[in-house]
PDB file of C-alpha atoms in Angstrom:
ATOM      1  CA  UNK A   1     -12.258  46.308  30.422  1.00 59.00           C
ATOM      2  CA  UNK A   2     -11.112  43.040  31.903  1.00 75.00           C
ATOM      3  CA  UNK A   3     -12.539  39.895  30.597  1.00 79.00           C
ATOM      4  CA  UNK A   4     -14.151  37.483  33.300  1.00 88.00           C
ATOM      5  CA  UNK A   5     -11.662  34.482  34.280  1.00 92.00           C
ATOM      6  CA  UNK A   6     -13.767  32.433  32.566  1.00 92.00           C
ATOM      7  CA  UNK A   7     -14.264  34.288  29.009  1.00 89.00           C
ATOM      8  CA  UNK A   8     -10.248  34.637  29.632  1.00 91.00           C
ATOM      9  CA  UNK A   9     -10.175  30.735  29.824  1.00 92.00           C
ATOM     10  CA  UNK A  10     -12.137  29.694  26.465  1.00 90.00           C
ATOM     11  CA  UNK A  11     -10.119  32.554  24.829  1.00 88.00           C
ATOM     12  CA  UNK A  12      -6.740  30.949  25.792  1.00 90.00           C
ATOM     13  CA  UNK A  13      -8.563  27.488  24.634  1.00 90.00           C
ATOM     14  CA  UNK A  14      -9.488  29.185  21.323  1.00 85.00           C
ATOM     15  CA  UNK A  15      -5.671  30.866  20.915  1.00 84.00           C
ATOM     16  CA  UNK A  16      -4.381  27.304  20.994  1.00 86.00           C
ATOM     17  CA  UNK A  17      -6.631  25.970  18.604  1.00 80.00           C
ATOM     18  CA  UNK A  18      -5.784  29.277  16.609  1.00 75.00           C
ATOM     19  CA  UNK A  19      -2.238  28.942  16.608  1.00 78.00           C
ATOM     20  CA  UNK A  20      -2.538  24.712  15.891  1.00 73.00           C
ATOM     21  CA  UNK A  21      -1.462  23.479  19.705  1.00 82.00           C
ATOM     22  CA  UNK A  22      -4.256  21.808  19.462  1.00 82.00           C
ATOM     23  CA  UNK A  23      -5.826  20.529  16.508  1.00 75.00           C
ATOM     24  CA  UNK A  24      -9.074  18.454  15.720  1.00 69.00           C
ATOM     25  CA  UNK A  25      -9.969  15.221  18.055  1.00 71.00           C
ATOM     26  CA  UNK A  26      -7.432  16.546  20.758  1.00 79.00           C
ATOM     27  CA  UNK A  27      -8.520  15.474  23.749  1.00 86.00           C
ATOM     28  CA  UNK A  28      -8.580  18.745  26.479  1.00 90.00           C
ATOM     29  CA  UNK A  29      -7.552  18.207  30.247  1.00 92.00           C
ATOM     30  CA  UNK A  30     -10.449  17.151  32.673  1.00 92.00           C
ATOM     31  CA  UNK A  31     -12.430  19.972  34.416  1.00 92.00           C
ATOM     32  CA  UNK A  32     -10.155  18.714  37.929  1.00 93.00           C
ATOM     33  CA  UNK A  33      -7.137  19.438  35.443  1.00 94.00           C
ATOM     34  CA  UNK A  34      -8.119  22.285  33.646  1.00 94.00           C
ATOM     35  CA  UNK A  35      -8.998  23.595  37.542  1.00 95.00           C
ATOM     36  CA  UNK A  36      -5.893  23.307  38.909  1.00 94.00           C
ATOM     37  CA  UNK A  37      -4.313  24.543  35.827  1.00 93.00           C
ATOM     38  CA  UNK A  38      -6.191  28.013  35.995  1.00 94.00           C
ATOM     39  CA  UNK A  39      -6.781  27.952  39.775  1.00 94.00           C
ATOM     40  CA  UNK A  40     -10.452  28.572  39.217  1.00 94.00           C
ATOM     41  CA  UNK A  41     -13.281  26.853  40.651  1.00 94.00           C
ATOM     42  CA  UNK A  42     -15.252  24.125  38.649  1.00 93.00           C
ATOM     43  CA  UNK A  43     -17.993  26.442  37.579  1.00 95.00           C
ATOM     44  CA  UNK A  44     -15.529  28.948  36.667  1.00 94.00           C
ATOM     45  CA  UNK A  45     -14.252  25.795  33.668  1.00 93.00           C
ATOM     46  CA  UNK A  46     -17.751  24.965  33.016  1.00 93.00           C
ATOM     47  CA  UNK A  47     -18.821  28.149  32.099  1.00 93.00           C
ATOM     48  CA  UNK A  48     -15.600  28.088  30.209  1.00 92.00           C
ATOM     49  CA  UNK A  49     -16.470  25.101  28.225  1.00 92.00           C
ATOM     50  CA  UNK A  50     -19.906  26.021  27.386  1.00 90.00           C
ATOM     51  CA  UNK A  51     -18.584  29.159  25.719  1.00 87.00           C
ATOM     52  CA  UNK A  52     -16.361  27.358  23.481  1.00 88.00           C
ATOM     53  CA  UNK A  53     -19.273  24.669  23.166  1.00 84.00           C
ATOM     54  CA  UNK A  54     -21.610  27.023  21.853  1.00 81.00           C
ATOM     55  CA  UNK A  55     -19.030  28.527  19.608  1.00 77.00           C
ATOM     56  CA  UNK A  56     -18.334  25.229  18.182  1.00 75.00           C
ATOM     57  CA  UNK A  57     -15.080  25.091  19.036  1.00 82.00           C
ATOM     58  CA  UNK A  58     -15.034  21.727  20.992  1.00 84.00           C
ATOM     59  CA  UNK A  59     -17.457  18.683  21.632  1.00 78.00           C
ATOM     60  CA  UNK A  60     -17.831  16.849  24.615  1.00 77.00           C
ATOM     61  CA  UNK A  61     -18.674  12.891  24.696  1.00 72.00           C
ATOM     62  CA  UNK A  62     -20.178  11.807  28.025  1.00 70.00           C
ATOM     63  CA  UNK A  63     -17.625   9.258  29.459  1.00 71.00           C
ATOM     64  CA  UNK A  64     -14.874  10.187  27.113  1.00 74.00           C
ATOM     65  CA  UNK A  65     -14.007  13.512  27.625  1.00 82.00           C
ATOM     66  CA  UNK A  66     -14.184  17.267  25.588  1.00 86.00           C
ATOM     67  CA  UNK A  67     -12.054  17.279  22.377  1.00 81.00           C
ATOM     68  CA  UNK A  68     -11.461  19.750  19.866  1.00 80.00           C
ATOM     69  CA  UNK A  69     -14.342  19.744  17.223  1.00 73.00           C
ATOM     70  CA  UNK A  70     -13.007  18.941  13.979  1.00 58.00           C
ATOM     71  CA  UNK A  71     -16.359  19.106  12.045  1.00 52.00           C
ATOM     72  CA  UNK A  72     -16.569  22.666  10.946  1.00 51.00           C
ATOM     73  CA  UNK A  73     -13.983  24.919   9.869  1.00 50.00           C
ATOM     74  CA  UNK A  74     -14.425  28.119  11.335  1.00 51.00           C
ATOM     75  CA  UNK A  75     -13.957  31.609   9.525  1.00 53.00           C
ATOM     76  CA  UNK A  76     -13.069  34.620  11.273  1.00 48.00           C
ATOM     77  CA  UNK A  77     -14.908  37.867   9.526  1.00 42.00           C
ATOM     78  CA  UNK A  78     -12.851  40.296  11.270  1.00 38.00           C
ATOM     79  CA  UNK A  79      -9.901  38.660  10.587  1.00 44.00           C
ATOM     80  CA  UNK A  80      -8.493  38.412   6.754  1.00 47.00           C
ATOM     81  CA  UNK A  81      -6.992  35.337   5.553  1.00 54.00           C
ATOM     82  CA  UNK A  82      -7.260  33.162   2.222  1.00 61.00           C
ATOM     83  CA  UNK A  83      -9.346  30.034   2.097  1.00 68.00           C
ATOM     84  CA  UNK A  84      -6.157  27.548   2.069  1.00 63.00           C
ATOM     85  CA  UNK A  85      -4.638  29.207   4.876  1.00 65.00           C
ATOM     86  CA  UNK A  86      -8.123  29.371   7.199  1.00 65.00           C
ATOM     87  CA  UNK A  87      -8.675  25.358   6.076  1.00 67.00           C
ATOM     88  CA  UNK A  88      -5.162  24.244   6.800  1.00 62.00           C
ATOM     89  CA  UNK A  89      -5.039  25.956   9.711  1.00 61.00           C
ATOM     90  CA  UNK A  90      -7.888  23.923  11.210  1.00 62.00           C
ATOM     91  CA  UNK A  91      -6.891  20.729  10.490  1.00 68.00           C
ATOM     92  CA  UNK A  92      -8.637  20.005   7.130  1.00 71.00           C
ATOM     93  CA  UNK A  93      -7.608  19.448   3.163  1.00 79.00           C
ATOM     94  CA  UNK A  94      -8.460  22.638   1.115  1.00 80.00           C
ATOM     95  CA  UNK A  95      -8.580  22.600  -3.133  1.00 85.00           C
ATOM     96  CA  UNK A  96      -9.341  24.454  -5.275  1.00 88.00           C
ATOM     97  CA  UNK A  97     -10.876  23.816  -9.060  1.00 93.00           C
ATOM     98  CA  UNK A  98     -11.036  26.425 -11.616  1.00 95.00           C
ATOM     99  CA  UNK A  99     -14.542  26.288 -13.533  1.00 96.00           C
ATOM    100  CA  UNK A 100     -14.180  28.906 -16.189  1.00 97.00           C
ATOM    101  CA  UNK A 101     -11.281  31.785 -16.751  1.00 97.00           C
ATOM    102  CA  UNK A 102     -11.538  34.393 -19.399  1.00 96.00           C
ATOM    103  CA  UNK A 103     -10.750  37.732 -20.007  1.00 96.00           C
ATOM    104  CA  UNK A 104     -13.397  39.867 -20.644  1.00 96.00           C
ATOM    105  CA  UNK A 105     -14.225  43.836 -20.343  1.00 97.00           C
ATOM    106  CA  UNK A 106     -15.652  45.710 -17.258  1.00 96.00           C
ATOM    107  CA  UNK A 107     -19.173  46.805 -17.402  1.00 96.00           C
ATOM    108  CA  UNK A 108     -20.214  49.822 -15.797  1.00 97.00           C
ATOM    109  CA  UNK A 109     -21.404  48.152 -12.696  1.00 96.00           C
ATOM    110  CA  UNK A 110     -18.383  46.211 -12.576  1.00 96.00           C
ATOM    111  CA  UNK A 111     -16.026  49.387 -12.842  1.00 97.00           C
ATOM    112  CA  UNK A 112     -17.619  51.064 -10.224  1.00 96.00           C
ATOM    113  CA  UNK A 113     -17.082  48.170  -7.543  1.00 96.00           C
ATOM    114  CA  UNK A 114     -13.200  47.816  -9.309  1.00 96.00           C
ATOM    115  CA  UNK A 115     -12.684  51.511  -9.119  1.00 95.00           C
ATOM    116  CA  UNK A 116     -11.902  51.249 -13.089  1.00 96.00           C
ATOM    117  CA  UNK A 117     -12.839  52.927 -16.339  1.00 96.00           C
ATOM    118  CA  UNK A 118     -15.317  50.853 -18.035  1.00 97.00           C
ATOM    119  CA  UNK A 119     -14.580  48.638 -20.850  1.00 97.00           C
ATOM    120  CA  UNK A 120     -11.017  47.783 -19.328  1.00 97.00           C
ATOM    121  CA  UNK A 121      -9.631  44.405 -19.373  1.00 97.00           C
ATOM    122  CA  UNK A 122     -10.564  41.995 -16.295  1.00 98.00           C
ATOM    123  CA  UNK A 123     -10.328  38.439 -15.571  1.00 97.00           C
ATOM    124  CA  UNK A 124     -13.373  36.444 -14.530  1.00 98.00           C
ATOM    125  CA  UNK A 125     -12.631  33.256 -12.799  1.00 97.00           C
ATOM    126  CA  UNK A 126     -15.338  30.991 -11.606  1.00 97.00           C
ATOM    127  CA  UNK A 127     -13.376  28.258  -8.697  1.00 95.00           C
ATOM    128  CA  UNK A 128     -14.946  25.680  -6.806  1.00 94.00           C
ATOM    129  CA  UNK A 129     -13.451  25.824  -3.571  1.00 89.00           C
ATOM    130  CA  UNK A 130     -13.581  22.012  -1.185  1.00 88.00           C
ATOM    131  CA  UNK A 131     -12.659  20.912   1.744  1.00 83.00           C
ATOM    132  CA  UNK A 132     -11.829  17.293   2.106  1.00 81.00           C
ATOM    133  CA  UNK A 133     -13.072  16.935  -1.360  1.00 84.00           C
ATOM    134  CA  UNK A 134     -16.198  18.211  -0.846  1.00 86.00           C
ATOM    135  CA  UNK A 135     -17.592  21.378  -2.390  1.00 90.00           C
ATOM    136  CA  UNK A 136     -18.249  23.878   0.184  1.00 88.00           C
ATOM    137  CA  UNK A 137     -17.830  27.792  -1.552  1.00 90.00           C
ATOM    138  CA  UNK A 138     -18.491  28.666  -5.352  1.00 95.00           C
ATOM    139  CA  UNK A 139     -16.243  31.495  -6.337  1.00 95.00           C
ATOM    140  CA  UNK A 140     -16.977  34.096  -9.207  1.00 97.00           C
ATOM    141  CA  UNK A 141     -13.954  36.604  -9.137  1.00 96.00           C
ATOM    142  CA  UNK A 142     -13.011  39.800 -11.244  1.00 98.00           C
ATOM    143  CA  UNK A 143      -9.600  41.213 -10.930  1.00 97.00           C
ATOM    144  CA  UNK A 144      -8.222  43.721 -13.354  1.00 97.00           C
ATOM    145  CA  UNK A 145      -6.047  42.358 -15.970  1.00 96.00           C
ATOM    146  CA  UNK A 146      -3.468  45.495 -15.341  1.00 95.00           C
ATOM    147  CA  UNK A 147      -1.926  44.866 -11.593  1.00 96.00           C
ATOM    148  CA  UNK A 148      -1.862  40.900 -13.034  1.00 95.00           C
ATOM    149  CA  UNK A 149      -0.933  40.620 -17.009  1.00 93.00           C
ATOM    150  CA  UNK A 150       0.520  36.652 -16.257  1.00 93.00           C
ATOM    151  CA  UNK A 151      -2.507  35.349 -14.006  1.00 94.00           C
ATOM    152  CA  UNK A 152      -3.322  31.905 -15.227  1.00 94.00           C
ATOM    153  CA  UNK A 153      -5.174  29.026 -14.276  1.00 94.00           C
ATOM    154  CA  UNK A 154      -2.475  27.403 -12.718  1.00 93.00           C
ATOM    155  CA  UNK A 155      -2.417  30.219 -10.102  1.00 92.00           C
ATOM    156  CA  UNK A 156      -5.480  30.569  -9.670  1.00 92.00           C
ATOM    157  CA  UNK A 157      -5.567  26.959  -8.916  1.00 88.00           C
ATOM    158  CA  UNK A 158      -3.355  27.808  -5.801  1.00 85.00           C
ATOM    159  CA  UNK A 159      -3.999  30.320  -3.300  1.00 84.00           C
ATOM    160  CA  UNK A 160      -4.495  33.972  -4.872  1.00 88.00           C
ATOM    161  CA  UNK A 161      -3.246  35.463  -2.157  1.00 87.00           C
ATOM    162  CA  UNK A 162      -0.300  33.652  -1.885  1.00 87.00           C
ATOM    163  CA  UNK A 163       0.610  34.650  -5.631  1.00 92.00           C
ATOM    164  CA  UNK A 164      -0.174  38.460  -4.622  1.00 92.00           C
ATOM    165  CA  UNK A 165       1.377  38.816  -1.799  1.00 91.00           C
ATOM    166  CA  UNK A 166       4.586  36.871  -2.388  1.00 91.00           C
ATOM    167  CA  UNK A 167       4.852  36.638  -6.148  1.00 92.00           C
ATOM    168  CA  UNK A 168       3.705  40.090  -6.673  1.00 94.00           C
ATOM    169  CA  UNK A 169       5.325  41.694  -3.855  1.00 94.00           C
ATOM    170  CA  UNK A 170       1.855  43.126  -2.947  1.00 93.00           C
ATOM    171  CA  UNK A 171       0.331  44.370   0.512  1.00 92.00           C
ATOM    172  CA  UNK A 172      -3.113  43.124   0.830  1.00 90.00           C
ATOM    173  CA  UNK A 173      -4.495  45.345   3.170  1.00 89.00           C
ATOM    174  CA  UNK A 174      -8.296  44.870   3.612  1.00 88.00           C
ATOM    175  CA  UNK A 175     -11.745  43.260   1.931  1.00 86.00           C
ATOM    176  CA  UNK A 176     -14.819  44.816   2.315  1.00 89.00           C
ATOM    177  CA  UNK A 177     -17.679  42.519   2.374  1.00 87.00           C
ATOM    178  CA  UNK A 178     -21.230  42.216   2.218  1.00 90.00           C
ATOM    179  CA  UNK A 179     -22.973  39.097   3.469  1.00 87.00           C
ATOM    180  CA  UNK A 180     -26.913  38.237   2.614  1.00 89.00           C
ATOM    181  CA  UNK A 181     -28.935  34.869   2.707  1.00 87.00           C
ATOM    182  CA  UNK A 182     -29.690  33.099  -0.808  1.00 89.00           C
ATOM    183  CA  UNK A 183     -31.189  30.067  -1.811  1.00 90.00           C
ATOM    184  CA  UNK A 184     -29.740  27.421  -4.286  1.00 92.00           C
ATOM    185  CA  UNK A 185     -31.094  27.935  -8.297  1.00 95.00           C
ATOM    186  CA  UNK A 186     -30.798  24.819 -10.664  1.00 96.00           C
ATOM    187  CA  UNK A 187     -26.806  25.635 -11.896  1.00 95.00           C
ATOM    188  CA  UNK A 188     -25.718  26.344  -7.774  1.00 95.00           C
ATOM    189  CA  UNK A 189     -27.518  23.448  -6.822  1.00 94.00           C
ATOM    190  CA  UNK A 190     -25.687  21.223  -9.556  1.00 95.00           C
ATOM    191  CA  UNK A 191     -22.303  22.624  -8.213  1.00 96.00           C
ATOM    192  CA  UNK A 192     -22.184  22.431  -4.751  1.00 93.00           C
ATOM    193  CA  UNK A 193     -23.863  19.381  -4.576  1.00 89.00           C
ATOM    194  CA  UNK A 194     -26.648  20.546  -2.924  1.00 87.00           C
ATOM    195  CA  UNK A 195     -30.587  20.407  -3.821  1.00 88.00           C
ATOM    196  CA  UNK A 196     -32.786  22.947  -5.246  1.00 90.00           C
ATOM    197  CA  UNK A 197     -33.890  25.938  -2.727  1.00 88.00           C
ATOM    198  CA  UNK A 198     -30.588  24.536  -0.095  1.00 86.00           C
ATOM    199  CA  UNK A 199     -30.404  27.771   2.220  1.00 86.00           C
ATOM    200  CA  UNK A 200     -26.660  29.354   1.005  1.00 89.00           C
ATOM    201  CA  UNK A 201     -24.587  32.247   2.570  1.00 87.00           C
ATOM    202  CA  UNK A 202     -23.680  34.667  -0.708  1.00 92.00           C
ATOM    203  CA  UNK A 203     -20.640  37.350   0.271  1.00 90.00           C
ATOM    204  CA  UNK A 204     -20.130  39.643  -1.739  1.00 94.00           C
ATOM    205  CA  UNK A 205     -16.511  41.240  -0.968  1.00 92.00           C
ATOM    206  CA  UNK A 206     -14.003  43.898  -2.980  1.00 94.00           C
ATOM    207  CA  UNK A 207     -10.924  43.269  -2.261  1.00 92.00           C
ATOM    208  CA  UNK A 208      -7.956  46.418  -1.470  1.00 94.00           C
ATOM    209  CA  UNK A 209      -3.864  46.737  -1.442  1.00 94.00           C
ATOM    210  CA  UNK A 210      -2.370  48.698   0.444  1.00 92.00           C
ATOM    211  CA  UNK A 211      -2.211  51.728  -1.296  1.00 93.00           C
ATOM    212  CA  UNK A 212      -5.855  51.313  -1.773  1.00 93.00           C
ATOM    213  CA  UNK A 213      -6.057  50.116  -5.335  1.00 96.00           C
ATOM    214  CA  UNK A 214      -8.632  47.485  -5.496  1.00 96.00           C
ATOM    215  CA  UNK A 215      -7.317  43.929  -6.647  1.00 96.00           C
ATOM    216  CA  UNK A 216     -10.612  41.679  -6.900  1.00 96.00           C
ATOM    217  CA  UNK A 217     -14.551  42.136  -6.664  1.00 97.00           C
ATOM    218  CA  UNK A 218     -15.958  38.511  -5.785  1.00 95.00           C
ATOM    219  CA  UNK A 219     -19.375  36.508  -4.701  1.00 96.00           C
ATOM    220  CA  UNK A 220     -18.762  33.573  -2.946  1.00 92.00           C
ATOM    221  CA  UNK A 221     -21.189  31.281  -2.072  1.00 94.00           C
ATOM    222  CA  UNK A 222     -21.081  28.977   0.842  1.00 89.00           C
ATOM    223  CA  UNK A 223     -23.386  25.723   1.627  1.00 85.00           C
ATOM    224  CA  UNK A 224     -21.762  26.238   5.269  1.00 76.00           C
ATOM    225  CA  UNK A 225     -21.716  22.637   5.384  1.00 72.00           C
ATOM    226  CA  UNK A 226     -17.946  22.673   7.016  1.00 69.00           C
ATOM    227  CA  UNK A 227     -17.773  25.836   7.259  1.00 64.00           C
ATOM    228  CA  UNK A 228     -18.963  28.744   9.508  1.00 62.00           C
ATOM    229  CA  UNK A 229     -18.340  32.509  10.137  1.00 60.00           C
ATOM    230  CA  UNK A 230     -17.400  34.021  12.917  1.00 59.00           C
ATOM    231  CA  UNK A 231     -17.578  37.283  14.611  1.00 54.00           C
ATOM    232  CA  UNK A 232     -16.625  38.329  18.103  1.00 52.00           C
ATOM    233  CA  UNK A 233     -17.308  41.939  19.495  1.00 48.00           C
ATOM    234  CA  UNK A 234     -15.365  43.178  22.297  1.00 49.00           C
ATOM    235  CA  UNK A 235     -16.877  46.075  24.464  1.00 49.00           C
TER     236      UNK A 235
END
């Protein structure tokens, strides 16, 4: 089914924002601009604009103009991508700190969501993942210590998918997640720098190559502060 003109409109808007034509505090064309350059009418581009408005994806300051909204960074659900590569993509300064790395054994509950026997060898990484410096996602990872003998801190300090998809020549292929409302204990509170009872978004996600051998089990948890999901249905 054929999108209305004006759904087609934001969607172009949003592909240049995607693909980093456009980047935060860009100034768009006027509506008379943005008219002529879609030969619509002006509610056609209003409706438009209110789309990506409500989506977050621009901001519009009476007597200045509609400019990209560099406030958030946006996550696609649907669409699979490591944190550096969604953060840099919009504009913003991604790190990454690693708060504890150890190797331990898998439990049973923890073999079950690895798709290992229990009591083999796994990694469990806690990172602290900012944006601009600011903590926005704490990270508690597992990923068996088989598929990656040489994972260090140093790595991990980097982009994780980066190191298993071009260091270990590995096709990551899917991650299935889980996503339910928490609130902030003591030790979360401490860490993300928020208070005590701070409404958080935990996902809980297991992670699959390829071949379908799973790679990580993690729980993330995001303040949402800069950050915020995304999910678009087509019919």
């Amino acid at each position: 089914m054929k999108l209305p003109k004006y759904k087609q409109i934001a969607s172009d808007i949003q592909g240049l924002v995607d693909t980093q034509k456009l980047g935060a505090g860009d100034l768009l064309p006027t509506e008379k601009e943005l008219m002529s350059q879609y030969d619509v009418s002006r509610v056609t581009i209003r409706k438009a604009l209110a789309e990506l408005e409500s989506q977050e994806v621009i901001v519009r300051i009476s007597g200045k103009g509609t400019y990209i909204n560099g406030s958030k960074a946006r996550r696609n659900a649907l669409e699979l991508k490591g944190f550096l590569e969604d953060i840099h993509a919009q504009g913003k300064q991604p790190s990454s700190r690693v708060l504890d790395f150890k190797l331990t054994m898998a439990d049973a509950s923890l073999a079950q969501k690895l798709s290992i026997e229990i009591n083999m060898p796994v990694y469990a990484i806690t990172r602290l993942r900012l944006i601009n410096d600011e903590p926005e996602i704490l990270e508690h990872t597992f990923m068996p210590a088989m598929l990656f003998p040489e994972l260090s801190i140093d790595i991990m300090n980097t982009s994780k998918y980066e190191y298993i998809e071009k260091d270990k020549g590995l096709k990551i292929a899917l991650s299935r997640e889980t996503v339910v409302a928490e609130v902030a204990d003591q030790q979360l509170a401490d860490t993300l720098n928020v208070e005590v009872g701070y409404p958080l978004i935990k996902v809980m996600s297991i992670g699959e190559l390829e071949d379908g051998t799973c790679f990580e089990y993690s729980e993330n948890y995001f303040t949402s502060k800069q950050f915020s999901f995304e999910i678009m249905a087509r019919r």
